[in-house]
Short mmCIF file of N, CA, C and O in Angstrom, two decimals:
data_model
loop_
_atom_site.label_atom_id
_atom_site.label_comp_id
_atom_site.label_asym_id
_atom_site.label_seq_id
_atom_site.Cartn_x
_atom_site.Cartn_y
_atom_site.Cartn_z
N GLU A 1 -140.10 64.22 -133.08
CA GLU A 1 -139.16 65.32 -132.90
C GLU A 1 -139.26 65.89 -131.50
O GLU A 1 -138.25 66.14 -130.85
N ARG A 2 -140.53 66.12 -131.04
CA ARG A 2 -140.72 66.64 -129.69
C ARG A 2 -140.25 65.63 -128.66
O ARG A 2 -139.71 65.99 -127.63
N ASP A 3 -140.45 64.36 -128.93
CA ASP A 3 -140.00 63.32 -128.01
C ASP A 3 -138.48 63.34 -127.89
O ASP A 3 -137.94 63.19 -126.79
N ASN A 4 -137.82 63.52 -129.01
CA ASN A 4 -136.35 63.59 -128.99
C ASN A 4 -135.89 64.80 -128.17
O ASN A 4 -134.91 64.71 -127.41
N GLU A 5 -136.57 65.92 -128.38
CA GLU A 5 -136.21 67.14 -127.63
C GLU A 5 -136.45 66.92 -126.14
O GLU A 5 -135.63 67.30 -125.32
N ARG A 6 -137.61 66.35 -125.82
CA ARG A 6 -137.91 66.07 -124.42
C ARG A 6 -136.90 65.10 -123.84
O ARG A 6 -136.42 65.27 -122.73
N MET A 7 -136.54 64.07 -124.56
CA MET A 7 -135.57 63.08 -124.10
C MET A 7 -134.20 63.74 -123.90
O MET A 7 -133.50 63.46 -122.93
N ARG A 8 -133.86 64.65 -124.82
CA ARG A 8 -132.58 65.35 -124.71
C ARG A 8 -132.58 66.22 -123.46
O ARG A 8 -131.60 66.23 -122.70
N LYS A 9 -133.69 66.94 -123.20
CA LYS A 9 -133.77 67.79 -122.01
C LYS A 9 -133.74 66.96 -120.74
O LYS A 9 -133.08 67.32 -119.76
N VAL A 10 -134.43 65.81 -120.76
CA VAL A 10 -134.42 64.91 -119.60
C VAL A 10 -133.00 64.41 -119.38
O VAL A 10 -132.49 64.37 -118.26
N GLN A 11 -132.36 64.03 -120.48
CA GLN A 11 -130.97 63.53 -120.38
C GLN A 11 -130.05 64.63 -119.85
O GLN A 11 -129.21 64.37 -118.99
N GLU A 12 -130.24 65.87 -120.32
CA GLU A 12 -129.41 66.98 -119.83
C GLU A 12 -129.66 67.22 -118.34
O GLU A 12 -128.74 67.48 -117.57
N ALA A 13 -130.94 67.13 -117.93
CA ALA A 13 -131.29 67.33 -116.52
C ALA A 13 -130.64 66.24 -115.67
O ALA A 13 -130.11 66.52 -114.58
N VAL A 14 -130.68 65.00 -116.17
CA VAL A 14 -130.06 63.88 -115.44
C VAL A 14 -128.55 64.12 -115.35
O VAL A 14 -127.95 63.95 -114.28
N GLU A 15 -127.94 64.51 -116.43
CA GLU A 15 -126.49 64.77 -116.43
C GLU A 15 -126.14 65.92 -115.49
O GLU A 15 -125.15 65.85 -114.75
N LEU A 16 -126.97 66.98 -115.51
CA LEU A 16 -126.72 68.12 -114.63
C LEU A 16 -126.85 67.70 -113.17
O LEU A 16 -126.01 68.05 -112.33
N ARG A 17 -127.89 66.93 -112.87
CA ARG A 17 -128.09 66.45 -111.49
C ARG A 17 -126.92 65.57 -111.06
O ARG A 17 -126.38 65.73 -109.98
N ASN A 18 -126.49 64.66 -111.96
CA ASN A 18 -125.36 63.80 -111.63
C ASN A 18 -124.08 64.63 -111.41
O ASN A 18 -123.30 64.34 -110.50
N TYR A 19 -123.90 65.65 -112.25
CA TYR A 19 -122.73 66.51 -112.10
C TYR A 19 -122.80 67.26 -110.77
O TYR A 19 -121.80 67.35 -110.03
N GLU A 20 -123.98 67.80 -110.41
CA GLU A 20 -124.14 68.50 -109.13
C GLU A 20 -123.87 67.55 -107.95
O GLU A 20 -123.21 67.94 -106.98
N TYR A 21 -124.36 66.32 -108.02
CA TYR A 21 -124.08 65.32 -106.97
C TYR A 21 -122.58 65.07 -106.86
O TYR A 21 -122.02 64.98 -105.78
N LYS A 22 -121.92 64.95 -108.04
CA LYS A 22 -120.48 64.70 -108.05
C LYS A 22 -119.74 65.87 -107.41
O LYS A 22 -118.83 65.67 -106.59
N VAL A 23 -120.15 67.09 -107.75
CA VAL A 23 -119.51 68.28 -107.16
C VAL A 23 -119.71 68.26 -105.65
O VAL A 23 -118.76 68.51 -104.88
N ARG A 24 -120.93 67.96 -105.19
CA ARG A 24 -121.20 67.91 -103.74
C ARG A 24 -120.35 66.83 -103.06
O ARG A 24 -119.81 67.05 -101.99
N ARG A 25 -120.28 65.65 -103.72
CA ARG A 25 -119.46 64.56 -103.15
C ARG A 25 -117.99 64.97 -103.08
O ARG A 25 -117.32 64.73 -102.08
N ASP A 26 -117.50 65.60 -104.15
CA ASP A 26 -116.10 66.04 -104.16
C ASP A 26 -115.84 67.07 -103.06
O ASP A 26 -114.82 67.02 -102.37
N LYS A 27 -116.76 68.03 -102.90
CA LYS A 27 -116.60 69.04 -101.85
C LYS A 27 -116.62 68.39 -100.47
O LYS A 27 -115.82 68.74 -99.60
N ALA A 28 -117.53 67.45 -100.28
CA ALA A 28 -117.62 66.76 -98.99
C ALA A 28 -116.32 65.98 -98.73
O ALA A 28 -115.79 65.98 -97.62
N LYS A 29 -115.81 65.32 -99.79
CA LYS A 29 -114.56 64.58 -99.67
C LYS A 29 -113.43 65.51 -99.27
O LYS A 29 -112.62 65.19 -98.38
N LEU A 30 -113.36 66.69 -99.90
CA LEU A 30 -112.32 67.66 -99.57
C LEU A 30 -112.45 68.15 -98.13
O LEU A 30 -111.45 68.30 -97.42
N ARG A 31 -113.71 68.41 -97.68
CA ARG A 31 -113.92 68.85 -96.30
C ARG A 31 -113.47 67.77 -95.31
O ARG A 31 -112.83 68.06 -94.31
N ILE A 32 -113.78 66.51 -95.62
CA ILE A 32 -113.37 65.39 -94.76
C ILE A 32 -111.85 65.29 -94.70
O ILE A 32 -111.25 65.15 -93.64
N GLU A 33 -111.21 65.38 -95.87
CA GLU A 33 -109.74 65.32 -95.91
C GLU A 33 -109.13 66.46 -95.11
O GLU A 33 -108.16 66.26 -94.38
N GLU A 34 -109.68 67.67 -95.25
CA GLU A 34 -109.16 68.82 -94.50
C GLU A 34 -109.36 68.60 -93.00
O GLU A 34 -108.47 68.89 -92.20
N ALA A 35 -110.51 68.08 -92.62
CA ALA A 35 -110.77 67.81 -91.20
C ALA A 35 -109.78 66.77 -90.67
O ALA A 35 -109.27 66.90 -89.55
N GLN A 36 -109.50 65.74 -91.48
CA GLN A 36 -108.54 64.72 -91.06
C GLN A 36 -107.14 65.32 -90.91
O GLN A 36 -106.44 65.02 -89.94
N ARG A 37 -106.74 66.16 -91.87
CA ARG A 37 -105.43 66.81 -91.78
C ARG A 37 -105.33 67.67 -90.52
O ARG A 37 -104.35 67.63 -89.78
N THR A 38 -106.41 68.43 -90.26
CA THR A 38 -106.43 69.28 -89.07
C THR A 38 -106.34 68.43 -87.80
O THR A 38 -105.58 68.75 -86.89
N ALA A 39 -107.09 67.34 -87.76
CA ALA A 39 -107.07 66.45 -86.59
C ALA A 39 -105.67 65.86 -86.41
O ALA A 39 -105.15 65.79 -85.28
N GLU A 40 -105.04 65.46 -87.50
CA GLU A 40 -103.68 64.91 -87.41
C GLU A 40 -102.69 65.96 -86.93
O GLU A 40 -101.81 65.66 -86.12
N GLU A 41 -102.85 67.20 -87.40
CA GLU A 41 -101.97 68.28 -86.95
C GLU A 41 -102.16 68.54 -85.46
O GLU A 41 -101.18 68.73 -84.73
N ILE A 42 -103.40 68.54 -85.02
CA ILE A 42 -103.69 68.75 -83.59
C ILE A 42 -103.07 67.62 -82.77
O ILE A 42 -102.42 67.88 -81.74
N LEU A 43 -103.27 66.39 -83.22
CA LEU A 43 -102.69 65.25 -82.49
C LEU A 43 -101.17 65.33 -82.46
O LEU A 43 -100.54 65.06 -81.43
N GLU A 44 -100.57 65.69 -83.57
CA GLU A 44 -99.11 65.81 -83.63
C GLU A 44 -98.62 66.90 -82.68
O GLU A 44 -97.63 66.71 -81.98
N GLU A 45 -99.31 68.02 -82.63
CA GLU A 45 -98.93 69.10 -81.72
C GLU A 45 -99.07 68.65 -80.27
O GLU A 45 -98.19 68.90 -79.45
N LYS A 46 -100.17 67.96 -79.96
CA LYS A 46 -100.36 67.46 -78.59
C LYS A 46 -99.27 66.45 -78.24
O LYS A 46 -98.74 66.45 -77.13
N ARG A 47 -98.92 65.59 -79.18
CA ARG A 47 -97.86 64.60 -78.96
C ARG A 47 -96.53 65.31 -78.71
O ARG A 47 -95.78 64.96 -77.80
N ARG A 48 -96.24 66.34 -79.50
CA ARG A 48 -95.00 67.08 -79.35
C ARG A 48 -94.94 67.77 -77.98
O ARG A 48 -93.93 67.68 -77.27
N VAL A 49 -96.05 68.41 -77.58
CA VAL A 49 -96.10 69.08 -76.28
C VAL A 49 -95.92 68.06 -75.16
O VAL A 49 -95.17 68.29 -74.20
N PHE A 50 -96.60 66.91 -75.29
CA PHE A 50 -96.48 65.86 -74.28
C PHE A 50 -95.04 65.38 -74.17
O PHE A 50 -94.50 65.25 -73.07
N GLU A 51 -94.39 65.15 -75.31
CA GLU A 51 -93.01 64.68 -75.30
C GLU A 51 -92.08 65.72 -74.69
O GLU A 51 -91.15 65.38 -73.95
N GLU A 52 -92.34 67.01 -74.97
CA GLU A 52 -91.53 68.07 -74.36
C GLU A 52 -91.70 68.07 -72.85
O GLU A 52 -90.72 68.19 -72.11
N LYS A 53 -92.95 67.93 -72.39
CA LYS A 53 -93.20 67.89 -70.95
C LYS A 53 -92.53 66.68 -70.32
O LYS A 53 -91.95 66.78 -69.24
N GLU A 54 -92.61 65.53 -70.98
CA GLU A 54 -91.95 64.32 -70.47
C GLU A 54 -90.45 64.53 -70.38
O GLU A 54 -89.82 64.12 -69.41
N GLN A 55 -89.87 65.14 -71.42
CA GLN A 55 -88.42 65.38 -71.43
C GLN A 55 -88.03 66.32 -70.29
O GLN A 55 -87.04 66.09 -69.60
N MET A 56 -88.83 67.38 -70.09
CA MET A 56 -88.53 68.33 -69.00
C MET A 56 -88.67 67.63 -67.65
O MET A 56 -87.85 67.86 -66.75
N ALA A 57 -89.68 66.79 -67.49
CA ALA A 57 -89.86 66.07 -66.23
C ALA A 57 -88.68 65.13 -65.99
O ALA A 57 -88.17 65.02 -64.87
N LYS A 58 -88.21 64.49 -67.05
CA LYS A 58 -87.06 63.59 -66.93
C LYS A 58 -85.82 64.38 -66.50
O LYS A 58 -85.07 63.95 -65.60
N ILE A 59 -85.63 65.54 -67.11
CA ILE A 59 -84.47 66.38 -66.76
C ILE A 59 -84.58 66.82 -65.30
O ILE A 59 -83.60 66.77 -64.56
N ARG A 60 -85.80 67.23 -64.88
CA ARG A 60 -85.98 67.65 -63.49
C ARG A 60 -85.69 66.49 -62.53
O ARG A 60 -85.06 66.68 -61.50
N ARG A 61 -86.16 65.27 -62.88
CA ARG A 61 -85.89 64.10 -62.02
C ARG A 61 -84.40 63.83 -61.94
O ARG A 61 -83.87 63.54 -60.86
N GLU A 62 -83.71 63.93 -63.08
CA GLU A 62 -82.26 63.69 -63.09
C GLU A 62 -81.54 64.74 -62.26
O GLU A 62 -80.61 64.41 -61.51
N MET A 63 -81.96 66.01 -62.38
CA MET A 63 -81.34 67.07 -61.60
C MET A 63 -81.57 66.85 -60.11
O MET A 63 -80.66 67.02 -59.29
N LYS A 64 -82.79 66.46 -59.76
CA LYS A 64 -83.10 66.21 -58.35
C LYS A 64 -82.29 65.04 -57.83
O LYS A 64 -81.74 65.09 -56.72
N ALA A 65 -82.19 63.99 -58.62
CA ALA A 65 -81.40 62.82 -58.21
C ALA A 65 -79.94 63.23 -58.01
O ALA A 65 -79.29 62.81 -57.04
N HIS A 66 -79.43 64.06 -58.92
CA HIS A 66 -78.05 64.53 -58.78
C HIS A 66 -77.89 65.36 -57.52
O HIS A 66 -76.94 65.17 -56.75
N ASP A 67 -78.83 66.30 -57.32
CA ASP A 67 -78.77 67.14 -56.11
C ASP A 67 -78.85 66.29 -54.86
O ASP A 67 -78.11 66.52 -53.89
N ASP A 68 -79.75 65.29 -54.87
CA ASP A 68 -79.87 64.39 -53.71
C ASP A 68 -78.58 63.63 -53.48
O ASP A 68 -78.15 63.46 -52.33
N ALA A 69 -77.95 63.18 -54.56
CA ALA A 69 -76.68 62.43 -54.43
C ALA A 69 -75.59 63.34 -53.86
O ALA A 69 -74.82 62.92 -52.99
N VAL A 70 -75.55 64.59 -54.34
CA VAL A 70 -74.55 65.54 -53.82
C VAL A 70 -74.80 65.80 -52.34
O VAL A 70 -73.86 65.77 -51.53
N LYS A 71 -76.06 66.02 -51.97
CA LYS A 71 -76.39 66.27 -50.57
C LYS A 71 -76.03 65.06 -49.71
O LYS A 71 -75.50 65.21 -48.60
N LEU A 72 -76.33 63.87 -50.21
CA LEU A 72 -76.00 62.65 -49.47
C LEU A 72 -74.49 62.55 -49.28
O LEU A 72 -74.02 62.23 -48.18
N GLU A 73 -73.74 62.82 -50.33
CA GLU A 73 -72.28 62.75 -50.23
C GLU A 73 -71.77 63.79 -49.24
O GLU A 73 -70.88 63.49 -48.43
N GLU A 74 -72.34 64.99 -49.28
CA GLU A 74 -71.94 66.02 -48.31
C GLU A 74 -72.26 65.58 -46.89
O GLU A 74 -71.46 65.77 -45.97
N ARG A 75 -73.44 64.99 -46.70
CA ARG A 75 -73.85 64.51 -45.37
C ARG A 75 -72.90 63.41 -44.90
O ARG A 75 -72.48 63.39 -43.74
N ARG A 76 -72.55 62.49 -45.79
CA ARG A 76 -71.61 61.41 -45.43
C ARG A 76 -70.25 61.98 -45.05
O ARG A 76 -69.63 61.52 -44.08
N ALA A 77 -69.79 62.97 -45.82
CA ALA A 77 -68.49 63.59 -45.53
C ALA A 77 -68.54 64.26 -44.16
O ALA A 77 -67.59 64.14 -43.36
N GLU A 78 -69.63 64.95 -43.87
CA GLU A 78 -69.78 65.61 -42.56
C GLU A 78 -69.81 64.58 -41.43
O GLU A 78 -69.18 64.77 -40.39
N GLN A 79 -70.54 63.49 -41.65
CA GLN A 79 -70.59 62.44 -40.62
C GLN A 79 -69.21 61.83 -40.40
O GLN A 79 -68.82 61.58 -39.26
N GLU A 80 -68.48 61.61 -41.48
CA GLU A 80 -67.14 61.04 -41.36
C GLU A 80 -66.24 62.01 -40.59
O GLU A 80 -65.45 61.59 -39.74
N LYS A 81 -66.38 63.30 -40.88
CA LYS A 81 -65.60 64.31 -40.18
C LYS A 81 -65.92 64.29 -38.69
O LYS A 81 -65.01 64.35 -37.84
N GLN A 82 -67.21 64.20 -38.36
CA GLN A 82 -67.62 64.14 -36.96
C GLN A 82 -67.09 62.88 -36.28
O GLN A 82 -66.63 62.93 -35.13
N MET A 83 -67.17 61.75 -36.99
CA MET A 83 -66.66 60.49 -36.42
C MET A 83 -65.16 60.60 -36.17
O MET A 83 -64.66 60.15 -35.13
N GLU A 84 -64.43 61.19 -37.09
CA GLU A 84 -62.97 61.36 -36.92
C GLU A 84 -62.69 62.24 -35.71
O GLU A 84 -61.79 61.95 -34.91
N HIS A 85 -63.48 63.30 -35.56
CA HIS A 85 -63.32 64.19 -34.40
C HIS A 85 -63.59 63.42 -33.10
O HIS A 85 -62.83 63.56 -32.13
N ARG A 86 -64.65 62.59 -33.09
CA ARG A 86 -64.97 61.79 -31.90
C ARG A 86 -63.83 60.80 -31.59
O ARG A 86 -63.47 60.60 -30.44
N ARG A 87 -63.30 60.17 -32.66
CA ARG A 87 -62.18 59.23 -32.45
C ARG A 87 -60.98 59.94 -31.82
O ARG A 87 -60.34 59.41 -30.91
N LYS A 88 -60.71 61.15 -32.34
CA LYS A 88 -59.57 61.91 -31.80
C LYS A 88 -59.82 62.28 -30.34
O LYS A 88 -58.92 62.14 -29.50
N LEU A 89 -61.04 62.74 -30.04
CA LEU A 89 -61.37 63.08 -28.65
C LEU A 89 -61.22 61.85 -27.74
O LEU A 89 -60.66 61.95 -26.64
N LYS A 90 -61.73 60.71 -28.20
CA LYS A 90 -61.63 59.48 -27.41
C LYS A 90 -60.17 59.09 -27.22
O LYS A 90 -59.75 58.71 -26.11
N ALA A 91 -59.37 59.21 -28.27
CA ALA A 91 -57.95 58.89 -28.15
C ALA A 91 -57.28 59.82 -27.15
O ALA A 91 -56.45 59.37 -26.33
N ASP A 92 -57.65 61.11 -27.19
CA ASP A 92 -57.09 62.06 -26.22
C ASP A 92 -57.48 61.69 -24.80
O ASP A 92 -56.64 61.70 -23.88
N VAL A 93 -58.75 61.37 -24.61
CA VAL A 93 -59.24 60.98 -23.27
C VAL A 93 -58.54 59.70 -22.82
O VAL A 93 -58.08 59.60 -21.66
N ASP A 94 -58.41 58.73 -23.72
CA ASP A 94 -57.73 57.48 -23.38
C ASP A 94 -56.27 57.76 -23.01
O ASP A 94 -55.74 57.18 -22.04
N GLU A 95 -55.61 58.64 -23.75
CA GLU A 95 -54.21 58.97 -23.46
C GLU A 95 -54.10 59.65 -22.09
O GLU A 95 -53.20 59.33 -21.30
N GLN A 96 -55.01 60.58 -21.81
CA GLN A 96 -54.99 61.25 -20.50
C GLN A 96 -55.23 60.24 -19.38
O GLN A 96 -54.55 60.28 -18.33
N ALA A 97 -56.14 59.32 -19.57
CA ALA A 97 -56.41 58.29 -18.56
C ALA A 97 -55.17 57.41 -18.37
O ALA A 97 -54.82 57.05 -17.24
N ARG A 98 -54.51 57.06 -19.47
CA ARG A 98 -53.31 56.23 -19.37
C ARG A 98 -52.22 56.96 -18.59
O ARG A 98 -51.56 56.40 -17.71
N LEU A 99 -52.04 58.27 -18.90
CA LEU A 99 -51.04 59.06 -18.20
C LEU A 99 -51.37 59.18 -16.72
O LEU A 99 -50.48 59.07 -15.86
N GLN A 100 -52.66 59.39 -16.42
CA GLN A 100 -53.06 59.48 -15.01
C GLN A 100 -52.80 58.16 -14.30
O GLN A 100 -52.28 58.13 -13.17
N ALA A 101 -53.13 57.06 -14.95
CA ALA A 101 -52.90 55.75 -14.36
C ALA A 101 -51.41 55.53 -14.15
O ALA A 101 -50.97 54.99 -13.12
N GLU A 102 -50.60 55.95 -15.10
CA GLU A 102 -49.15 55.82 -15.00
C GLU A 102 -48.61 56.65 -13.83
O GLU A 102 -47.78 56.18 -13.04
N ASN A 103 -49.13 57.87 -13.69
CA ASN A 103 -48.71 58.73 -12.58
C ASN A 103 -49.11 58.13 -11.23
O ASN A 103 -48.32 58.13 -10.29
N ILE A 104 -50.34 57.62 -11.19
CA ILE A 104 -50.80 56.99 -9.94
C ILE A 104 -49.92 55.80 -9.61
O ILE A 104 -49.50 55.61 -8.46
N LYS A 105 -49.59 55.00 -10.64
CA LYS A 105 -48.75 53.82 -10.42
C LYS A 105 -47.37 54.25 -9.91
O LYS A 105 -46.81 53.65 -8.98
N LYS A 106 -46.78 55.32 -10.48
CA LYS A 106 -45.48 55.81 -10.05
C LYS A 106 -45.53 56.26 -8.59
O LYS A 106 -44.63 55.97 -7.80
N LYS A 107 -46.60 57.01 -8.27
CA LYS A 107 -46.74 57.49 -6.88
C LYS A 107 -46.88 56.32 -5.93
O LYS A 107 -46.28 56.33 -4.83
N GLU A 108 -47.65 55.30 -6.31
CA GLU A 108 -47.81 54.12 -5.45
C GLU A 108 -46.48 53.42 -5.27
O GLU A 108 -46.14 52.98 -4.17
N GLU A 109 -45.68 53.34 -6.36
CA GLU A 109 -44.39 52.69 -6.28
C GLU A 109 -43.46 53.48 -5.35
O GLU A 109 -42.69 52.90 -4.58
N GLU A 110 -43.52 54.82 -5.43
CA GLU A 110 -42.68 55.65 -4.56
C GLU A 110 -43.08 55.49 -3.11
O GLU A 110 -42.23 55.43 -2.22
N ILE A 111 -44.38 55.41 -2.88
CA ILE A 111 -44.87 55.25 -1.51
C ILE A 111 -44.45 53.87 -0.99
O ILE A 111 -44.04 53.72 0.17
N ASN A 112 -44.52 52.86 -1.80
CA ASN A 112 -44.21 51.50 -1.38
C ASN A 112 -42.70 51.25 -1.24
O ASN A 112 -42.30 50.24 -0.71
N LYS A 113 -41.85 52.13 -1.65
CA LYS A 113 -40.38 51.92 -1.54
C LYS A 113 -39.91 52.02 -0.15
O LYS A 113 -40.22 52.53 0.75
#
């Protein structure tokens, strides 16, 4: 009878110990899962912030490229305007030289008559 009681108490102690181990394992498992979820959330947030920064950098690059293209076009237009002005000045100078040459030729012809 005492042996049965002792065996029952030993069995209860073993069951209690096994139950306590199971509870500890379950708690540890839950802590690990929570840590993994937290790590995934942190990684996702970092990924989101990185993607936002990349998008903003892309937008800034596109804006700069657009501004550069506009400035280049403005510079080309200004250069074309200056070239047209130079062409006009040269044409005016050439016309004046032609008129002077024509006048000189007329005077020479009058003198030679």
